[in-house]
XYZ file of C-alpha atoms in Angstrom:
717
model
C 105.810 90.392 47.326
C 102.929 90.847 46.945
C 101.261 94.458 48.549
C 98.703 95.000 51.265
C 96.005 97.232 48.901
C 96.186 93.830 46.678
C 96.280 91.560 49.661
C 92.454 92.633 50.474
C 91.420 93.888 46.666
C 91.945 89.625 46.307
C 89.784 88.556 49.317
C 86.668 91.562 48.365
C 87.601 90.087 44.602
C 85.392 86.971 45.974
C 83.738 88.037 49.022
C 82.579 91.906 49.152
C 81.370 91.575 52.732
C 84.814 90.796 53.712
C 85.603 92.458 56.615
C 88.437 94.849 55.361
C 89.836 97.183 58.399
C 90.626 93.832 60.390
C 92.729 92.856 56.884
C 94.157 95.953 56.946
C 94.899 95.691 61.114
C 96.078 91.904 61.122
C 98.794 92.906 57.944
C 100.452 95.818 59.704
C 100.474 94.205 63.431
C 102.175 91.805 61.748
C 104.646 94.302 59.940
C 105.421 95.452 62.910
C 105.671 92.425 65.241
C 108.350 90.419 62.450
C 109.852 94.340 62.769
C 113.510 93.433 60.892
C 113.525 90.037 61.222
C 115.353 88.322 57.961
C 114.251 84.758 56.054
C 117.563 81.976 54.188
C 116.809 83.511 51.356
C 117.496 87.538 52.899
C 114.516 88.909 52.435
C 112.271 90.585 55.094
C 110.021 87.615 57.285
C 106.805 89.571 56.524
C 107.018 88.541 53.658
C 106.925 85.190 54.872
C 102.838 85.281 56.348
C 101.993 87.817 53.125
C 103.535 85.023 50.375
C 100.465 82.498 53.011
C 97.841 84.542 52.518
C 98.205 85.331 49.000
C 98.650 81.245 48.814
C 94.765 81.645 51.273
C 92.886 83.824 49.247
C 93.273 81.490 45.466
C 90.773 78.783 47.909
C 89.268 82.057 48.641
C 88.591 82.003 52.114
C 87.743 84.309 54.768
C 88.780 86.562 56.646
C 89.639 85.396 59.613
C 91.697 82.570 57.582
C 93.278 85.293 55.582
C 94.011 87.488 58.594
C 94.951 84.478 60.952
C 97.620 83.565 58.035
C 99.203 87.790 58.384
C 99.643 86.655 61.962
C 100.569 83.069 61.781
C 104.466 83.664 63.005
C 103.635 86.312 65.657
C 103.746 84.177 68.261
C 105.607 81.228 67.788
C 108.778 84.301 66.202
C 107.822 88.094 67.837
C 107.527 89.137 71.436
C 103.573 88.973 70.898
C 101.356 87.357 73.060
C 98.421 84.808 72.992
C 96.479 87.713 74.751
C 98.093 90.698 72.355
C 96.318 89.522 69.499
C 93.200 88.021 70.920
C 92.460 91.378 72.556
C 92.953 93.031 69.236
C 91.466 90.034 67.237
C 88.831 88.380 69.096
C 89.179 84.795 70.659
C 87.996 82.573 67.345
C 91.121 84.642 66.379
C 93.600 84.250 68.402
C 92.895 80.368 68.753
C 93.271 80.000 65.052
C 97.074 81.741 65.269
C 97.821 79.243 69.128
C 96.699 75.903 66.341
C 98.683 76.949 63.622
C 102.057 77.842 65.749
C 104.553 74.967 66.092
C 106.244 73.671 69.438
C 109.652 74.881 68.613
C 110.441 75.746 72.837
C 109.275 72.257 74.013
C 112.059 70.236 75.109
C 112.054 66.574 73.608
C 114.495 64.122 73.241
C 115.563 63.829 70.146
C 113.827 65.504 66.503
C 111.644 62.708 65.246
C 109.823 62.899 69.248
C 109.471 66.222 68.627
C 107.928 66.372 65.074
C 105.555 64.363 66.296
C 104.768 66.289 69.390
C 104.058 68.853 67.297
C 102.196 67.326 64.426
C 100.148 66.107 67.647
C 99.606 69.567 68.914
C 98.301 70.558 65.277
C 95.732 67.798 64.901
C 94.291 68.515 68.300
C 94.143 72.392 66.977
C 92.594 71.375 63.781
C 90.093 69.095 65.300
C 88.602 72.137 66.793
C 88.907 73.966 63.666
C 90.080 72.518 60.509
C 90.616 76.266 59.656
C 93.916 75.675 61.719
C 95.173 73.436 58.775
C 94.474 75.405 55.704
C 96.486 77.634 56.970
C 99.227 74.745 58.441
C 99.525 73.761 54.854
C 99.865 77.008 52.895
C 102.957 77.813 55.794
C 104.460 74.930 54.497
C 104.074 74.863 50.816
C 105.694 78.620 50.761
C 108.345 77.246 52.929
C 108.991 74.040 50.420
C 108.610 76.754 47.810
C 111.755 78.800 48.846
C 114.617 75.588 50.852
C 116.534 75.711 48.113
C 117.561 79.335 49.838
C 118.490 76.915 53.145
C 122.879 75.861 52.407
C 122.213 73.119 55.148
C 121.559 69.270 53.114
C 120.168 67.764 55.826
C 118.287 69.962 57.214
C 116.532 70.334 53.243
C 115.569 66.622 52.809
C 114.624 66.365 57.122
C 111.977 69.136 56.099
C 111.410 67.234 52.298
C 110.673 63.667 54.230
C 108.047 65.649 57.270
C 105.956 67.198 53.333
C 106.070 63.747 51.990
C 105.605 61.378 55.462
C 102.708 64.299 57.161
C 102.097 67.689 55.327
C 101.038 66.314 51.594
C 98.863 63.167 53.297
C 96.754 65.477 55.140
C 96.380 68.140 52.338
C 94.558 64.870 50.247
C 92.257 63.708 53.140
C 91.013 67.469 52.857
C 90.914 67.417 49.281
C 93.788 70.222 48.903
C 94.952 68.192 46.077
C 96.043 70.553 44.172
C 98.666 71.748 47.026
C 99.265 68.181 47.690
C 100.454 67.990 44.330
C 103.253 70.853 44.566
C 103.883 69.530 47.721
C 105.349 66.089 47.230
C 106.275 67.499 44.036
C 108.771 70.064 45.478
C 110.008 67.926 48.357
C 110.752 64.676 45.462
C 112.791 66.919 43.779
C 115.150 67.524 47.549
C 114.332 63.734 48.154
C 115.400 62.427 44.718
C 117.411 65.722 43.065
C 117.828 63.309 39.814
C 114.662 61.384 39.498
C 112.728 64.343 38.998
C 115.494 65.688 36.256
C 114.992 62.363 33.965
C 111.721 62.125 34.256
C 111.213 65.683 33.677
C 113.914 65.726 30.604
C 112.380 62.900 29.191
C 109.055 65.046 29.528
C 110.544 67.582 27.512
C 111.631 65.163 24.988
C 108.010 64.211 23.983
C 106.401 67.353 24.448
C 109.330 68.201 21.499
C 108.482 65.107 19.574
C 104.666 65.216 19.502
C 103.822 69.056 21.307
C 100.188 69.236 19.387
C 99.392 65.485 21.007
C 97.106 67.136 24.291
C 95.660 69.149 22.105
C 94.865 66.911 19.096
C 93.904 63.878 22.618
C 91.503 66.601 23.303
C 89.430 68.021 19.729
C 88.965 64.327 19.717
C 87.352 64.029 22.838
C 84.759 67.092 22.096
C 83.915 65.924 18.538
C 82.802 62.385 19.804
C 81.197 64.031 22.869
C 79.363 66.347 20.809
C 78.276 64.466 18.107
C 76.514 62.431 21.120
C 74.847 65.536 21.786
C 76.903 66.248 25.477
C 77.825 69.761 25.698
C 80.968 69.158 27.736
C 84.645 71.194 29.083
C 87.609 69.025 28.720
C 90.923 69.119 29.016
C 94.554 67.720 29.291
C 96.661 67.839 31.741
C 100.624 65.769 32.130
C 100.825 63.489 35.792
C 103.415 65.081 38.013
C 106.858 63.700 37.510
C 105.722 62.276 41.699
C 103.392 61.109 40.114
C 104.711 59.709 37.534
C 107.479 58.192 39.492
C 105.225 55.624 41.422
C 103.782 54.386 38.908
C 107.311 53.319 37.817
C 107.690 51.822 41.221
C 104.900 50.067 42.459
C 104.465 48.639 38.454
C 108.664 48.508 38.072
C 107.919 48.937 33.679
C 110.696 51.954 33.079
C 109.553 54.721 32.023
C 108.766 54.036 28.327
C 106.151 51.606 29.031
C 103.700 54.487 30.384
C 101.592 54.781 28.691
C 98.794 57.225 30.433
C 101.227 59.918 31.933
C 98.158 62.109 30.693
C 95.148 62.126 31.954
C 92.502 64.423 30.465
C 89.174 65.465 32.099
C 86.156 65.709 30.838
C 84.120 68.247 33.105
C 79.798 68.280 32.291
C 76.232 69.681 33.643
C 74.781 67.181 36.222
C 75.281 63.552 37.591
C 72.908 61.557 35.375
C 75.060 63.684 32.255
C 78.579 62.054 33.276
C 77.112 59.023 33.221
C 75.974 59.334 30.361
C 79.719 60.915 29.107
C 80.956 58.018 30.612
C 78.771 55.336 28.354
C 79.807 57.564 24.941
C 83.580 57.275 25.632
C 83.533 53.057 26.199
C 81.607 53.471 23.433
C 83.889 54.845 21.240
C 87.319 52.934 22.794
C 88.187 50.065 23.342
C 87.756 50.212 27.043
C 91.341 48.855 29.110
C 90.645 46.676 31.535
C 90.987 45.949 35.453
C 91.139 50.593 35.476
C 87.556 51.573 36.110
C 86.155 53.328 39.371
C 83.447 55.095 39.877
C 83.883 57.321 43.280
C 80.634 59.110 42.352
C 78.844 56.165 43.321
C 81.637 55.995 46.195
C 83.260 58.842 46.778
C 86.360 58.806 48.806
C 86.612 59.813 52.225
C 87.826 63.280 50.982
C 84.756 64.238 49.657
C 86.374 63.745 45.421
C 83.894 62.188 43.093
C 85.023 61.613 40.300
C 84.816 58.309 36.837
C 88.394 56.629 36.517
C 88.385 55.164 33.096
C 91.544 53.884 31.072
C 90.922 53.332 27.234
C 93.095 53.004 23.978
C 91.040 56.303 22.708
C 92.557 58.518 19.595
C 95.575 57.341 17.517
C 95.769 54.227 19.432
C 97.282 55.838 22.545
C 95.841 54.570 26.419
C 94.566 57.235 27.480
C 92.903 58.415 31.474
C 89.562 59.723 31.674
C 88.230 60.885 34.586
C 84.454 62.443 34.225
C 82.792 64.958 36.357
C 80.411 67.627 37.307
C 81.342 71.588 37.763
C 80.750 71.289 41.666
C 82.988 67.673 41.196
C 85.818 69.318 39.533
C 84.877 72.119 42.225
C 85.726 69.758 44.748
C 88.651 67.456 43.491
C 90.280 70.568 43.012
C 90.333 72.883 46.768
C 88.599 69.804 48.379
C 87.384 71.055 51.542
C 87.938 75.117 50.751
C 85.594 74.537 47.395
C 82.765 75.025 50.558
C 81.707 78.539 52.797
C 80.024 75.770 55.226
C 83.069 76.526 57.795
C 81.265 79.364 58.054
C 78.664 78.016 60.199
C 81.019 75.538 62.183
C 79.868 73.213 59.790
C 83.581 71.358 59.493
C 84.621 70.019 62.418
C 85.368 66.486 63.869
C 82.104 65.345 62.820
C 80.618 64.526 59.574
C 81.391 60.888 57.457
C 84.564 62.884 55.290
C 86.207 63.826 59.071
C 86.075 60.354 59.669
C 89.807 59.030 59.495
C 90.225 62.766 61.563
C 88.489 61.158 64.285
C 89.761 58.262 63.898
C 93.785 59.989 64.968
C 92.161 60.715 68.039
C 91.496 58.054 69.094
C 95.245 56.557 68.096
C 96.413 59.505 69.765
C 94.496 58.633 72.774
C 96.395 55.026 72.314
C 99.329 55.366 71.841
C 102.265 55.276 74.473
C 104.010 57.698 73.252
C 104.348 60.406 70.355
C 107.253 58.427 68.363
C 104.136 55.072 68.087
C 100.986 57.188 67.462
C 102.483 59.567 64.234
C 104.228 55.796 62.964
C 100.159 54.381 63.352
C 99.382 58.506 61.734
C 101.295 57.356 58.907
C 99.308 53.984 58.560
C 96.254 55.754 58.200
C 97.023 58.474 56.281
C 99.281 57.059 53.712
C 97.826 53.567 52.039
C 95.658 53.246 49.113
C 91.603 53.090 49.912
C 89.706 49.902 49.348
C 85.668 50.738 49.844
C 83.645 47.672 52.080
C 79.623 47.458 53.517
C 78.502 46.722 56.304
C 74.969 44.104 55.769
C 72.974 47.889 56.752
C 75.014 48.749 53.813
C 76.565 51.602 55.681
C 80.133 52.344 54.037
C 83.499 51.875 55.177
C 86.782 52.918 53.284
C 90.046 51.125 54.953
C 93.668 51.138 53.198
C 94.608 48.863 50.783
C 95.136 45.298 52.515
C 93.324 45.817 55.104
C 92.120 42.669 57.251
C 88.140 42.010 58.787
C 90.222 43.050 61.777
C 90.781 46.510 60.983
C 87.429 46.851 59.885
C 85.665 45.346 62.409
C 87.694 48.374 64.219
C 86.723 50.555 62.050
C 83.085 50.357 62.843
C 83.676 51.289 66.327
C 86.887 50.253 68.387
C 84.238 47.622 71.157
C 83.064 45.686 68.050
C 87.671 45.669 67.304
C 88.261 44.588 71.191
C 84.647 41.813 70.546
C 85.400 40.678 67.460
C 85.604 36.356 67.015
C 85.070 35.544 63.764
C 83.910 37.358 60.233
C 82.113 36.325 57.698
C 82.442 38.058 53.553
C 79.724 38.467 51.025
C 78.022 35.672 53.244
C 81.234 32.643 53.405
C 82.899 32.644 56.715
C 87.225 33.579 56.074
C 90.108 33.671 58.203
C 90.699 37.153 60.338
C 92.991 37.699 58.585
C 91.668 37.298 54.677
C 92.277 40.747 52.799
C 89.768 42.467 51.980
C 88.761 43.572 48.185
C 86.644 46.668 46.903
C 83.050 45.884 47.406
C 83.200 43.481 50.433
C 80.227 43.659 52.428
C 81.598 42.180 56.307
C 79.921 41.349 58.703
C 81.298 41.000 62.390
C 80.799 38.004 64.749
C 81.556 39.124 68.857
C 81.345 37.795 71.241
C 81.420 39.095 75.343
C 84.067 37.041 75.911
C 86.552 38.106 74.089
C 89.748 40.453 74.286
C 91.673 41.255 71.475
C 94.447 38.885 70.633
C 98.073 39.550 70.285
C 98.369 37.888 67.220
C 96.408 40.270 65.251
C 99.063 42.635 64.995
C 100.903 40.984 62.830
C 98.410 41.254 60.424
C 96.302 44.681 60.247
C 96.915 47.593 58.487
C 94.875 50.281 60.179
C 96.602 53.109 62.812
C 93.738 52.674 64.869
C 93.217 48.574 64.994
C 97.398 48.334 65.594
C 97.235 50.559 68.826
C 93.759 49.425 70.345
C 95.657 45.553 70.058
C 99.021 47.234 71.272
C 97.667 49.213 74.181
C 95.360 46.321 75.258
C 98.988 43.934 74.932
C 100.305 46.616 77.215
C 97.785 46.380 79.883
C 97.411 42.680 79.907
C 101.349 42.734 79.895
C 101.472 44.929 83.248
C 99.098 43.179 85.055
C 101.097 39.772 84.449
C 104.331 41.047 85.655
C 102.600 42.575 88.347
C 101.324 40.019 89.424
C 105.281 38.204 89.728
C 106.679 40.659 90.721
C 103.966 40.509 93.554
C 105.134 36.946 94.699
C 108.799 37.233 93.485
C 108.279 40.536 96.787
C 106.613 37.970 98.861
C 110.217 35.563 98.420
C 113.002 38.241 98.875
C 111.125 39.034 102.143
C 110.864 35.522 103.129
C 114.566 34.940 102.103
C 115.553 38.220 104.475
C 113.898 37.133 107.641
C 111.352 39.959 107.245
C 107.681 40.054 107.288
C 106.123 41.206 104.429
C 103.875 44.728 103.857
C 103.369 46.440 101.020
C 103.531 49.506 103.711
C 107.043 48.837 103.538
C 107.383 49.625 99.633
C 106.019 51.707 99.534
C 107.957 53.790 102.096
C 110.614 52.911 99.746
C 109.186 54.080 96.635
C 111.082 57.618 96.192
C 114.731 56.379 96.851
C 113.167 53.640 94.327
C 112.073 56.448 91.524
C 108.743 55.250 91.217
C 105.170 56.445 91.893
C 103.535 53.515 92.863
C 103.834 49.824 94.148
C 102.562 48.247 92.031
C 105.087 50.091 89.383
C 107.948 48.466 92.341
C 105.948 44.829 91.322
C 105.964 45.216 87.686
C 109.904 46.434 87.602
C 110.593 43.190 89.325
C 108.091 41.148 87.256
C 109.766 42.460 83.674
C 113.329 41.929 85.184
C 114.003 46.534 84.626
C 114.849 45.671 89.455
C 116.678 42.789 91.519
C 115.201 42.192 94.602
C 118.608 42.356 95.698
C 117.839 46.693 94.838
C 114.758 46.945 95.585
C 115.516 45.363 99.705
C 118.413 47.907 100.605
C 115.941 51.060 99.316
C 113.532 49.462 102.267
C 115.892 48.200 104.286
C 119.270 50.877 103.626
C 122.634 49.957 105.645
C 121.892 46.791 106.986
C 123.595 43.456 104.910
C 120.815 41.561 103.833
C 121.584 38.161 104.175
C 119.720 34.790 102.225
C 118.109 32.416 104.099
C 120.270 28.915 104.550
C 118.460 26.713 101.207
C 117.138 30.033 99.067
C 117.961 30.247 95.650
C 121.177 32.558 95.139
C 120.041 35.368 93.338
C 122.974 36.170 90.731
C 123.074 40.056 88.851
C 123.324 39.573 85.224
C 126.459 41.095 84.874
C 128.039 38.291 87.026
C 126.265 36.369 85.469
C 127.617 36.900 82.003
C 130.746 36.740 83.382
C 130.793 33.222 84.252
C 129.274 31.905 81.614
C 130.752 28.438 80.773
C 130.993 26.479 77.437
C 129.020 23.553 78.999
C 125.598 25.377 80.585
C 124.727 21.372 82.522
C 121.497 22.413 81.550
C 119.462 19.520 80.125
C 118.627 20.563 77.227
C 121.629 20.724 74.567
C 122.740 25.195 74.612
C 126.129 26.306 75.528
C 125.728 29.988 76.729
C 124.065 29.621 80.098
C 124.948 29.446 83.412
C 124.749 25.961 85.490
C 121.810 25.132 86.703
C 120.090 28.004 86.069
C 116.082 27.425 85.024
C 115.629 26.686 81.108
C 112.051 28.001 79.312
C 111.634 27.647 75.491
C 108.717 30.909 74.363
C 105.387 30.014 73.489
C 105.769 32.702 71.072
C 107.821 31.091 68.623
C 109.026 27.917 69.539
C 112.125 27.628 69.318
C 114.450 24.380 67.082
C 117.876 23.184 66.995
C 118.546 24.932 64.032
C 116.764 28.404 64.758
C 119.323 31.476 66.100
C 118.078 31.422 69.197
C 118.854 34.408 72.044
C 117.793 34.437 75.610
C 116.285 36.574 77.423
C 116.981 36.793 81.654
C 114.235 37.564 83.913
C 114.211 37.521 87.460
C 113.422 34.861 89.571
C 112.041 32.522 86.706
C 115.725 32.315 84.624
C 116.471 32.549 81.386
C 113.280 32.252 77.758
C 114.940 31.169 74.637
C 113.456 32.854 72.072
C 114.712 33.125 68.122
C 116.467 35.145 67.048
C 113.503 36.635 64.589
C 110.536 36.747 67.159
C 109.056 39.867 67.545
C 108.411 40.391 71.494
C 112.188 40.655 71.333
C 111.444 44.050 70.481
C 110.774 44.678 74.363
C 113.928 44.064 75.320
C 115.378 46.541 72.932
C 116.287 48.854 75.602
C 117.564 45.826 78.306
C 120.720 44.441 76.484
C 121.986 43.307 80.172
C 119.022 41.214 79.285
C 120.664 39.325 76.814
C 122.045 36.023 76.770
C 124.713 35.303 73.958
C 123.201 31.777 72.768
C 123.884 27.994 70.433
C 122.549 25.259 70.054
C 124.967 22.172 71.121
C 125.983 21.584 67.676
C 126.734 17.764 69.630
C 123.572 17.086 70.677
C 122.593 13.931 69.818
C 118.992 14.524 68.927
C 117.280 12.047 71.467
C 115.610 15.460 73.098
C 112.591 16.481 71.380
C 111.096 19.801 70.956
C 107.608 21.695 70.296
C 106.680 23.209 67.098
C 103.797 24.965 65.915
C 101.966 25.096 62.592
C 99.178 26.814 60.975
C 97.036 25.200 58.692
C 93.872 24.970 56.797
C 92.424 22.047 55.875
C 89.827 21.297 53.382
C 86.157 20.032 54.747
C 85.776 16.612 53.184
C 85.664 12.909 54.823
C 89.542 11.517 54.832
C 90.942 15.171 55.472
C 91.477 14.509 59.180
C 92.518 11.082 58.792
C 95.753 12.270 55.886
C 96.480 15.304 57.840
C 97.173 12.652 60.660
C 99.533 10.868 58.643
C 101.731 12.464 57.337
C 102.628 13.016 60.148
C 103.025 9.615 61.594
C 104.352 8.666 58.520
C 107.168 11.382 59.527
C 107.802 10.219 62.611
C 107.006 13.288 64.305
C 103.364 13.421 67.246
C 101.294 15.593 68.315
C 100.845 17.075 71.810
C 97.893 19.446 70.521
C 95.698 20.056 68.172
C 93.154 23.882 67.843
C 90.848 24.617 65.773
C 90.819 28.032 65.394
C 88.500 28.748 63.203
C 85.556 26.790 61.509
C 83.461 27.511 57.485
C 81.741 24.991 55.503
C 84.187 24.228 52.799
C 87.254 23.960 55.648
C 89.391 24.083 58.796
C 91.637 26.645 60.215
C 93.992 24.757 62.925
C 96.595 25.535 65.183
C 99.316 21.924 65.907
C 101.956 21.949 68.925
C 103.937 18.751 67.073
C 107.608 17.407 68.645
C 110.058 17.445 65.898
C 113.368 16.800 66.360
C 115.036 20.138 64.591
C 113.839 22.346 62.647
C 114.180 20.615 59.762
C 112.313 18.475 61.228
C 109.071 20.109 60.876
C 109.914 22.279 57.656
C 109.851 18.473 56.018
C 107.258 17.605 57.513
C 105.251 21.572 56.269
C 106.708 19.932 53.136
C 105.039 17.334 52.692
C 101.997 18.177 54.197
C 101.840 20.632 51.501
C 101.874 18.116 48.807
C 98.968 16.957 50.577
C 95.189 17.429 48.393
C 93.283 17.807 50.770
C 94.481 20.280 52.669
C 95.059 24.391 51.706
C 98.314 25.793 52.838
C 100.563 24.984 55.954
C 102.641 27.861 57.588
C 104.903 28.011 60.508
C 103.489 29.259 63.279
C 105.220 32.641 64.248
C 103.472 34.549 66.948
């Protein structure tokens, strides 16, 4: 365990003006507060904050951050209070300590929900001061280094998974590559111990068979650059086991097939020399196609700048080469900690490289619950980047696989909400098109446009998905409320009572709801029956239906009465006799599809395909599900609507070819809508009257064989 004097000396070594008295007071306060507490390893608990502070001295952080590291567990794990720390160390350090403190006393429904709430608080705290995150990462790093002392295997796995999914990506986002690498490697050892041991064993074998391999390559590169008059520092470093494992997984190759296990770094004096060095390397060694990336002209979101290339280097070895300046190298290793600008308060939620932090805060506002926030946050942090430009030249980084809709939401939420089309490199493209590095994207907008629920099926950014989901929730709530009001009015009329909202308002407490609109929404989505509403409004009264009124059958009794033959005008088994049947417009079920029925009070039953995304909305209401199936004895005379989406070449005779194929297979077009058009193609949605899913599949296969039709898919949303 590092001693007090040694810790202070480390800070003074890189910051002679550091507040030595503050560090000593923080050391003593923390040691007294933790007292005789012990860690799982048996060591004094105080050793943990001391080691966290020591980790941060390695990144040359300011005195306030080191003091925060010493104090970071005092509020959570001791009797010390926020007020005590504020009196002893001032409001700034007190806020930093509070920001790092976990919500361990928060009562939540599940471990996952607790994780989401903790991360939510951390995000809000670090948006005000990024140093909160620096302390938190060092805290997590020391906990991971000592994780083996925890006896429960499941607890170790849970902590490692949380580290891999949340803290390592956060470290990468602020450029703390060294911490990110170690966090991932430690987590990898817990989550996949056999894979890590196997890779480590193979690396040891390679070192044993050719121990001077890296040294020889470094010497050869140095001589090549020196002959060209370039002064450079060259080094080689093995990639970490987790990085090698990921490459084996993504490329589906064996360890022996990987040829860039070692990365070589060339550090030079300035940007001009970087590009001169690149020219020398490419002139001296054959390049590997598709492996060149220029992060100097287009830096990563975390500020990382470097040139990456792969060549067939000395002795015919395929090697990866990274070229950067000394300043770039420092930022690449320690990220935000390479700058002292946080002393002037310049690092926060502002600035281009912290755009992602502002987007996480926007997601926080849009998400319905903590778990949804965590899901969207992982989407935002996890994926590889592509870089795209606006027509004015502004650069935006997006996850790989992003679409123009993701780009629109990255520019601004309002741009995403009003997006009607997009031009990529001057050409109109479908909104679901995948963007590529260097694309110039122009978003076409309309004030009357609103987010389409279908967008959720192809967007990849958390910000876009959370915004679309919020719009869908609000839209559905409005629809449910309108329907629920109609159900309530009908229920009052059938009971012989005059409809009044005051009567409903008086029963809110009995119904356990906050507003009349909540009652309407519950009625509309089937979570509240009209009988239950009337019973709460008129307690003690026997509400009788008026003669001739449609009787509402409680779902529990309805299931008990399910008949083998439905008696409905459509060939479906498992329905209640006389129940109204609707086919869902979201998935357009056809005979041959596996189906399920969803009961809604006052609306009968809606038939969905078993894989319809809409069913997720009813996952918590199993009483509303009906087990139904198509009648196998149907004679096939009924016609059903199936929807297809197709892209047709914009050329004479294309539409005629489309309709001819459909007519030849005995189907009828009852609706055709052009969803997008350009100089080269038309996108259309067609509703076809078909016998069953096999009939539709045959039509799709025939359309795909037509040379004028670019693509055809069955619509699922």
